mmCIF file of C-alpha atoms and ligand atoms in Angstrom:
data_model
loop_
_atom_site.group_PDB
_atom_site.id
_atom_site.type_symbol
_atom_site.label_atom_id
_atom_site.label_comp_id
_atom_site.label_asym_id
_atom_site.label_seq_id
_atom_site.Cartn_x
_atom_site.Cartn_y
_atom_site.Cartn_z
ATOM 1 C CA MET D 1 441.802 -139.152 65.391
ATOM 2 C CA SER D 2 440.951 -140.523 68.838
ATOM 3 C CA LYS D 3 438.830 -143.619 69.275
ATOM 4 C CA ALA D 4 436.044 -141.513 70.787
ATOM 5 C CA GLU D 5 435.983 -139.235 67.716
ATOM 6 C CA LEU D 6 435.993 -142.244 65.448
ATOM 7 C CA TYR D 7 432.940 -143.649 67.239
ATOM 8 C CA ILE D 8 431.110 -140.320 66.985
ATOM 9 C CA GLY D 9 431.577 -140.387 63.210
ATOM 10 C CA MET D 10 430.523 -144.030 62.916
ATOM 11 C CA ARG D 11 427.457 -143.374 65.059
ATOM 12 C CA ARG D 12 426.428 -140.384 62.964
ATOM 13 C CA LYS D 13 426.686 -142.525 59.829
ATOM 14 C CA MET D 14 424.541 -145.239 61.358
ATOM 15 C CA VAL D 15 421.891 -142.697 62.367
ATOM 16 C CA GLU D 16 421.932 -141.169 58.860
ATOM 17 C CA TYR D 17 421.345 -144.662 57.499
ATOM 18 C CA LEU D 18 418.379 -145.171 59.873
ATOM 19 C CA LYS D 19 416.943 -141.774 58.897
ATOM 20 C CA GLY D 20 417.026 -142.841 55.264
ATOM 21 C CA LYS D 21 415.293 -146.095 56.100
ATOM 22 C CA PHE D 22 412.503 -144.838 58.382
ATOM 23 C CA SER D 23 410.463 -141.652 58.603
ATOM 24 C CA TYR D 24 410.280 -141.564 62.397
ATOM 25 C CA SER D 25 410.388 -138.566 64.736
ATOM 26 C CA PRO D 26 413.744 -136.733 64.645
ATOM 27 C CA ASN D 27 413.755 -137.014 68.440
ATOM 28 C CA ILE D 28 414.318 -140.757 68.167
ATOM 29 C CA PHE D 29 417.311 -140.264 65.872
ATOM 30 C CA ASP D 30 418.737 -137.478 68.041
ATOM 31 C CA ALA D 31 418.542 -139.752 71.068
ATOM 32 C CA MET D 32 420.278 -142.582 69.195
ATOM 33 C CA ASN D 33 422.947 -140.171 68.050
ATOM 34 C CA ALA D 34 423.612 -139.253 71.678
ATOM 35 C CA VAL D 35 423.951 -142.783 73.101
ATOM 36 C CA PRO D 36 427.385 -144.422 72.752
ATOM 37 C CA ARG D 37 426.313 -147.960 71.781
ATOM 38 C CA HIS D 38 429.946 -149.154 71.869
ATOM 39 C CA LEU D 39 429.939 -148.758 75.657
ATOM 40 C CA PHE D 40 427.187 -151.392 75.935
ATOM 41 C CA LEU D 41 429.070 -154.150 74.147
ATOM 42 C CA GLU D 42 431.386 -156.894 75.302
ATOM 43 C CA ALA D 43 435.129 -156.247 74.972
ATOM 44 C CA GLY D 44 436.354 -156.979 71.462
ATOM 45 C CA MET D 45 432.993 -156.246 69.803
ATOM 46 C CA GLU D 46 433.185 -152.448 69.884
ATOM 47 C CA HIS D 47 434.231 -152.129 66.258
ATOM 48 C CA LEU D 48 430.832 -153.587 65.247
ATOM 49 C CA SER D 49 428.826 -151.181 67.425
ATOM 50 C CA TYR D 50 427.559 -148.958 64.654
ATOM 51 C CA GLU D 51 426.492 -151.583 62.172
ATOM 52 C CA ASP D 52 422.754 -152.087 62.076
ATOM 53 C CA LYS D 53 422.971 -155.544 63.651
ATOM 54 C CA PRO D 54 422.061 -157.339 66.866
ATOM 55 C CA LEU D 55 425.165 -158.626 68.697
ATOM 56 C CA PRO D 56 425.790 -161.165 71.458
ATOM 57 C CA ILE D 57 426.021 -159.928 75.063
ATOM 58 C CA ALA D 58 426.425 -161.829 78.359
ATOM 59 C CA ALA D 59 424.147 -164.690 79.485
ATOM 60 C CA GLY D 60 423.533 -165.833 75.904
ATOM 61 C CA GLN D 61 421.389 -162.758 75.150
ATOM 62 C CA THR D 62 421.651 -160.038 72.494
ATOM 63 C CA ILE D 63 421.732 -156.273 72.197
ATOM 64 C CA SER D 64 418.868 -155.256 69.906
ATOM 65 C CA GLN D 65 419.538 -154.124 66.350
ATOM 66 C CA PRO D 66 419.431 -150.295 66.088
ATOM 67 C CA SER D 67 416.627 -150.509 63.459
ATOM 68 C CA THR D 68 414.582 -152.547 65.916
ATOM 69 C CA VAL D 69 415.180 -150.110 68.779
ATOM 70 C CA ALA D 70 414.056 -147.189 66.585
ATOM 71 C CA THR D 71 410.984 -149.092 65.360
ATOM 72 C CA GLN D 72 409.858 -150.246 68.807
ATOM 73 C CA ILE D 73 410.201 -146.727 70.212
ATOM 74 C CA HIS D 74 408.372 -145.271 67.206
ATOM 75 C CA LEU D 75 405.486 -147.747 67.563
ATOM 76 C CA SER D 76 405.251 -147.117 71.309
ATOM 77 C CA GLY D 77 404.634 -143.407 70.667
ATOM 78 C CA ILE D 78 406.762 -142.582 73.720
ATOM 79 C CA GLY D 79 408.083 -139.043 74.159
ATOM 80 C CA LYS D 80 409.462 -136.676 76.758
ATOM 81 C CA TRP D 81 408.131 -137.171 80.314
ATOM 82 C CA ASP D 82 406.133 -140.280 79.355
ATOM 83 C CA LYS D 83 406.312 -143.235 81.711
ATOM 84 C CA VAL D 84 407.540 -146.350 79.950
ATOM 85 C CA LEU D 85 408.094 -149.930 81.094
ATOM 86 C CA GLU D 86 410.731 -151.936 79.237
ATOM 87 C CA ILE D 87 410.733 -155.715 79.622
ATOM 88 C CA GLY D 88 414.239 -157.107 78.990
ATOM 89 C CA THR D 89 416.872 -154.547 79.969
ATOM 90 C CA GLY D 90 419.702 -156.634 78.522
ATOM 91 C CA CYS D 91 422.820 -154.466 78.586
ATOM 92 C CA GLY D 92 420.679 -151.319 78.872
ATOM 93 C CA TYR D 93 421.081 -149.868 75.385
ATOM 94 C CA GLN D 94 417.430 -149.263 74.594
ATOM 95 C CA THR D 95 416.908 -148.164 78.198
ATOM 96 C CA ALA D 96 419.507 -145.460 77.546
ATOM 97 C CA VAL D 97 417.880 -144.340 74.292
ATOM 98 C CA LEU D 98 414.499 -144.043 76.041
ATOM 99 C CA ALA D 99 416.055 -142.068 78.897
ATOM 100 C CA GLN D 100 417.860 -139.841 76.421
ATOM 101 C CA LEU D 101 414.483 -139.124 74.800
ATOM 102 C CA GLY D 102 413.394 -137.747 78.160
ATOM 103 C CA ALA D 103 411.035 -140.605 79.057
ATOM 104 C CA ARG D 104 410.679 -141.819 82.633
ATOM 105 C CA VAL D 105 412.015 -145.335 82.263
ATOM 106 C CA TYR D 106 411.351 -148.470 84.312
ATOM 107 C CA SER D 107 413.048 -151.615 83.084
ATOM 108 C CA VAL D 108 412.952 -155.261 84.219
ATOM 109 C CA GLU D 109 415.576 -157.964 83.516
ATOM 110 C CA ARG D 110 415.460 -161.640 84.551
ATOM 111 C CA GLN D 111 419.222 -162.378 84.181
ATOM 112 C CA ARG D 112 421.044 -161.125 87.260
ATOM 113 C CA GLU D 113 424.326 -160.722 85.384
ATOM 114 C CA LEU D 114 422.703 -158.369 82.877
ATOM 115 C CA TYR D 115 420.721 -156.523 85.528
ATOM 116 C CA ILE D 116 424.048 -155.642 87.184
ATOM 117 C CA ALA D 117 425.868 -154.881 83.904
ATOM 118 C CA ALA D 118 423.082 -152.587 82.682
ATOM 119 C CA GLN D 119 423.234 -150.466 85.828
ATOM 120 C CA LYS D 120 426.987 -150.170 85.442
ATOM 121 C CA ASN D 121 426.704 -149.238 81.753
ATOM 122 C CA LEU D 122 424.032 -146.625 82.386
ATOM 123 C CA SER D 123 425.813 -144.931 85.257
ATOM 124 C CA ARG D 124 429.070 -144.922 83.273
ATOM 125 C CA ILE D 125 427.458 -142.689 80.656
ATOM 126 C CA GLY D 126 425.815 -140.554 83.337
ATOM 127 C CA LEU D 127 422.293 -141.879 82.791
ATOM 128 C CA ASP D 128 421.362 -143.088 86.240
ATOM 129 C CA LYS D 129 417.722 -141.986 86.148
ATOM 130 C CA PRO D 130 416.194 -145.148 84.642
ATOM 131 C CA LEU D 131 415.001 -147.512 87.356
ATOM 132 C CA ILE D 132 416.209 -151.050 86.696
ATOM 133 C CA PHE D 133 414.622 -154.042 88.435
ATOM 134 C CA PHE D 134 415.633 -157.682 88.725
ATOM 135 C CA GLY D 135 412.574 -159.855 88.205
ATOM 136 C CA ASP D 136 410.220 -161.637 85.876
ATOM 137 C CA GLY D 137 408.866 -159.261 83.262
ATOM 138 C CA TYR D 138 405.703 -161.342 82.865
ATOM 139 C CA ARG D 139 404.676 -159.828 86.208
ATOM 140 C CA GLY D 140 405.542 -156.262 85.137
ATOM 141 C CA LEU D 141 405.724 -153.582 87.823
ATOM 142 C CA PRO D 142 402.151 -153.191 89.130
ATOM 143 C CA GLN D 143 403.404 -150.889 91.911
ATOM 144 C CA PHE D 144 404.411 -148.285 89.280
ATOM 145 C CA ALA D 145 401.509 -148.795 86.840
ATOM 146 C CA PRO D 146 399.877 -147.415 84.784
ATOM 147 C CA PHE D 147 402.380 -146.891 81.981
ATOM 148 C CA LYS D 148 401.972 -144.856 78.821
ATOM 149 C CA ALA D 149 403.820 -147.607 76.968
ATOM 150 C CA ILE D 150 405.274 -151.041 77.575
ATOM 151 C CA ILE D 151 408.074 -152.186 75.273
ATOM 152 C CA VAL D 152 408.820 -155.911 75.399
ATOM 153 C CA THR D 153 412.271 -156.653 73.966
ATOM 154 C CA CYS D 154 411.988 -160.456 74.001
ATOM 155 C CA GLY D 155 409.657 -162.746 72.078
ATOM 156 C CA ALA D 156 406.558 -163.949 73.945
ATOM 157 C CA GLU D 157 404.698 -167.081 72.840
ATOM 158 C CA THR D 158 401.394 -165.548 73.880
ATOM 159 C CA LEU D 159 400.301 -162.097 74.883
ATOM 160 C CA PRO D 160 401.509 -161.333 78.451
ATOM 161 C CA GLN D 161 398.105 -160.685 80.033
ATOM 162 C CA GLU D 162 399.270 -159.168 83.321
ATOM 163 C CA LEU D 163 401.150 -156.479 81.424
ATOM 164 C CA LEU D 164 398.060 -155.374 79.500
ATOM 165 C CA LEU D 165 396.441 -154.314 82.750
ATOM 166 C CA GLN D 166 399.440 -152.097 83.544
ATOM 167 C CA LEU D 167 398.766 -149.887 80.501
ATOM 168 C CA GLU D 168 396.949 -146.611 80.915
ATOM 169 C CA ILE D 169 393.886 -146.011 78.716
ATOM 170 C CA GLY D 170 395.278 -144.894 75.357
ATOM 171 C CA GLY D 171 398.618 -146.524 76.189
ATOM 172 C CA LYS D 172 400.374 -149.007 73.925
ATOM 173 C CA MET D 173 402.290 -152.218 74.376
ATOM 174 C CA VAL D 174 404.826 -153.181 71.705
ATOM 175 C CA VAL D 175 405.524 -156.904 71.878
ATOM 176 C CA PRO D 176 407.027 -159.536 69.556
ATOM 177 C CA ILE D 177 404.703 -162.565 69.552
ATOM 178 C CA GLY D 178 405.474 -166.001 68.184
ATOM 179 C CA ALA D 179 406.097 -169.675 68.901
ATOM 180 C CA SER D 180 409.495 -170.591 70.336
ATOM 181 C CA GLY D 181 412.231 -171.085 67.752
ATOM 182 C CA GLU D 182 410.270 -169.226 65.088
ATOM 183 C CA GLU D 183 410.182 -165.656 63.868
ATOM 184 C CA GLN D 184 407.794 -163.419 65.752
ATOM 185 C CA THR D 185 405.235 -160.839 64.663
ATOM 186 C CA LEU D 186 405.852 -157.351 65.996
ATOM 187 C CA THR D 187 402.506 -156.548 67.616
ATOM 188 C CA VAL D 188 401.060 -153.370 69.092
ATOM 189 C CA ILE D 189 398.205 -153.568 71.579
ATOM 190 C CA GLU D 190 396.476 -150.306 72.417
ATOM 191 C CA ARG D 191 394.270 -150.087 75.493
ATOM 192 C CA VAL D 192 391.279 -148.190 74.153
ATOM 193 C CA SER D 193 389.152 -148.452 77.297
ATOM 194 C CA ASP D 194 389.196 -150.283 80.596
ATOM 195 C CA LYS D 195 388.400 -153.633 78.987
ATOM 196 C CA GLU D 196 388.941 -153.045 75.264
ATOM 197 C CA PHE D 197 392.223 -153.581 73.447
ATOM 198 C CA ASN D 198 393.035 -152.978 69.810
ATOM 199 C CA ARG D 199 395.701 -155.088 68.068
ATOM 200 C CA THR D 200 397.792 -154.186 65.007
ATOM 201 C CA THR D 201 400.755 -156.053 63.507
ATOM 202 C CA HIS D 202 403.936 -154.604 62.074
ATOM 203 C CA GLY D 203 405.872 -157.311 60.265
ATOM 204 C CA LYS D 204 408.204 -160.114 61.243
ATOM 205 C CA CYS D 205 411.028 -159.825 63.770
ATOM 206 C CA SER D 206 413.443 -162.000 65.675
ATOM 207 C CA PHE D 207 414.058 -161.558 69.417
ATOM 208 C CA VAL D 208 415.508 -163.853 72.092
ATOM 209 C CA PRO D 209 412.685 -165.699 73.904
ATOM 210 C CA MET D 210 410.759 -164.222 76.816
ATOM 211 C CA LEU D 211 411.270 -166.723 79.639
ATOM 212 C CA GLU D 212 409.375 -167.254 82.889
ATOM 213 C CA GLY D 213 410.992 -166.682 86.277
ATOM 214 C CA THR D 214 414.451 -165.310 87.034
ATOM 215 C CA ASN D 215 418.007 -166.579 86.599
ATOM 216 C CA ARG D 216 420.332 -165.916 89.508
HETATM 217 N N1 LIG S 301 416.494 -154.011 75.461
HETATM 218 C C1 LIG S 301 417.704 -154.772 75.188
HETATM 219 C C2 LIG S 301 417.369 -156.107 74.575
HETATM 220 C C3 LIG S 301 418.044 -157.219 75.291
HETATM 221 S S1 LIG S 301 417.613 -158.836 74.689
HETATM 222 C C4 LIG S 301 418.625 -153.930 74.295
HETATM 223 O O1 LIG S 301 418.514 -152.744 74.280
HETATM 224 O O2 LIG S 301 419.498 -154.489 73.652
HETATM 225 C C5 LIG S 301 416.177 -159.215 75.623
HETATM 226 C C6 LIG S 301 416.348 -159.379 77.109
HETATM 227 O O3 LIG S 301 415.107 -159.847 77.630
HETATM 228 C C7 LIG S 301 417.387 -160.415 77.557
HETATM 229 O O4 LIG S 301 418.354 -159.773 78.329
HETATM 230 C C8 LIG S 301 416.585 -161.421 78.377
HETATM 231 O O5 LIG S 301 417.279 -161.914 79.514
HETATM 232 C C9 LIG S 301 415.390 -160.598 78.788
HETATM 233 N N2 LIG S 301 414.204 -161.363 79.187
HETATM 234 C C10 LIG S 301 413.697 -162.504 78.655
HETATM 235 N N3 LIG S 301 412.592 -162.883 79.327
HETATM 236 C C11 LIG S 301 412.382 -161.956 80.312
HETATM 237 C C12 LIG S 301 411.418 -161.810 81.350
HETATM 238 N N4 LIG S 301 410.424 -162.685 81.558
HETATM 239 N N5 LIG S 301 411.535 -160.737 82.162
HETATM 240 C C13 LIG S 301 412.529 -159.825 82.007
HETATM 241 N N6 LIG S 301 413.477 -159.929 81.058
HETATM 242 C C14 LIG S 301 413.407 -160.980 80.216
#
């Protein structure tokens, strides 16, 4: 059996495991089944690609745990054609899953090394549609707003206010919120009208911190 075939089997098993754990839309699982997570990892880590775990990537960051990716996408309500802003591209894994779902993806990363790696990873698997930006996610991308959903993949100490205003009415932001060094609360903010926002919480989670500014 070739390595590629081996990975297909391992990926299918991981997705079956996620299906057993969560009753989310089959579209999310199909997308995860189509994205080769092993191509987003550092050399030597590939054998761990299809365990449901976060793993270290460059610049001291992590690739999100598959369960977390599925849950954030589920909570965001994003589907085909929807415009989504991701804060924290990392190596581009979740970006790829969102693109595979058919969403129109905009993603911002503050670590230049990862911004470059993510573009390479995405084009290598033929997904060059997502637009990746180098910048501070606290600022969002006002020039492309409004978004149907904003998925923040790093832990913010307080709600990123500028991002809220980049949501369309009825749109949702999924954001881990918590003090630095502590577990965060996975939070969903829905923009119900121009000035009204509705907050719900969805359990504890653990993301790398959301930092201000950029790192060249
Ligand atoms: N979505 C990624 C998760 C990467 S980890 C995945 O699929 O695995 C979170 C990322 O958020 C890190 O790469 C980190 O550099 C980035 N990050 C932290 N603060 C940020 C900010 N203010 N703006 C943009 N990216 C940020």
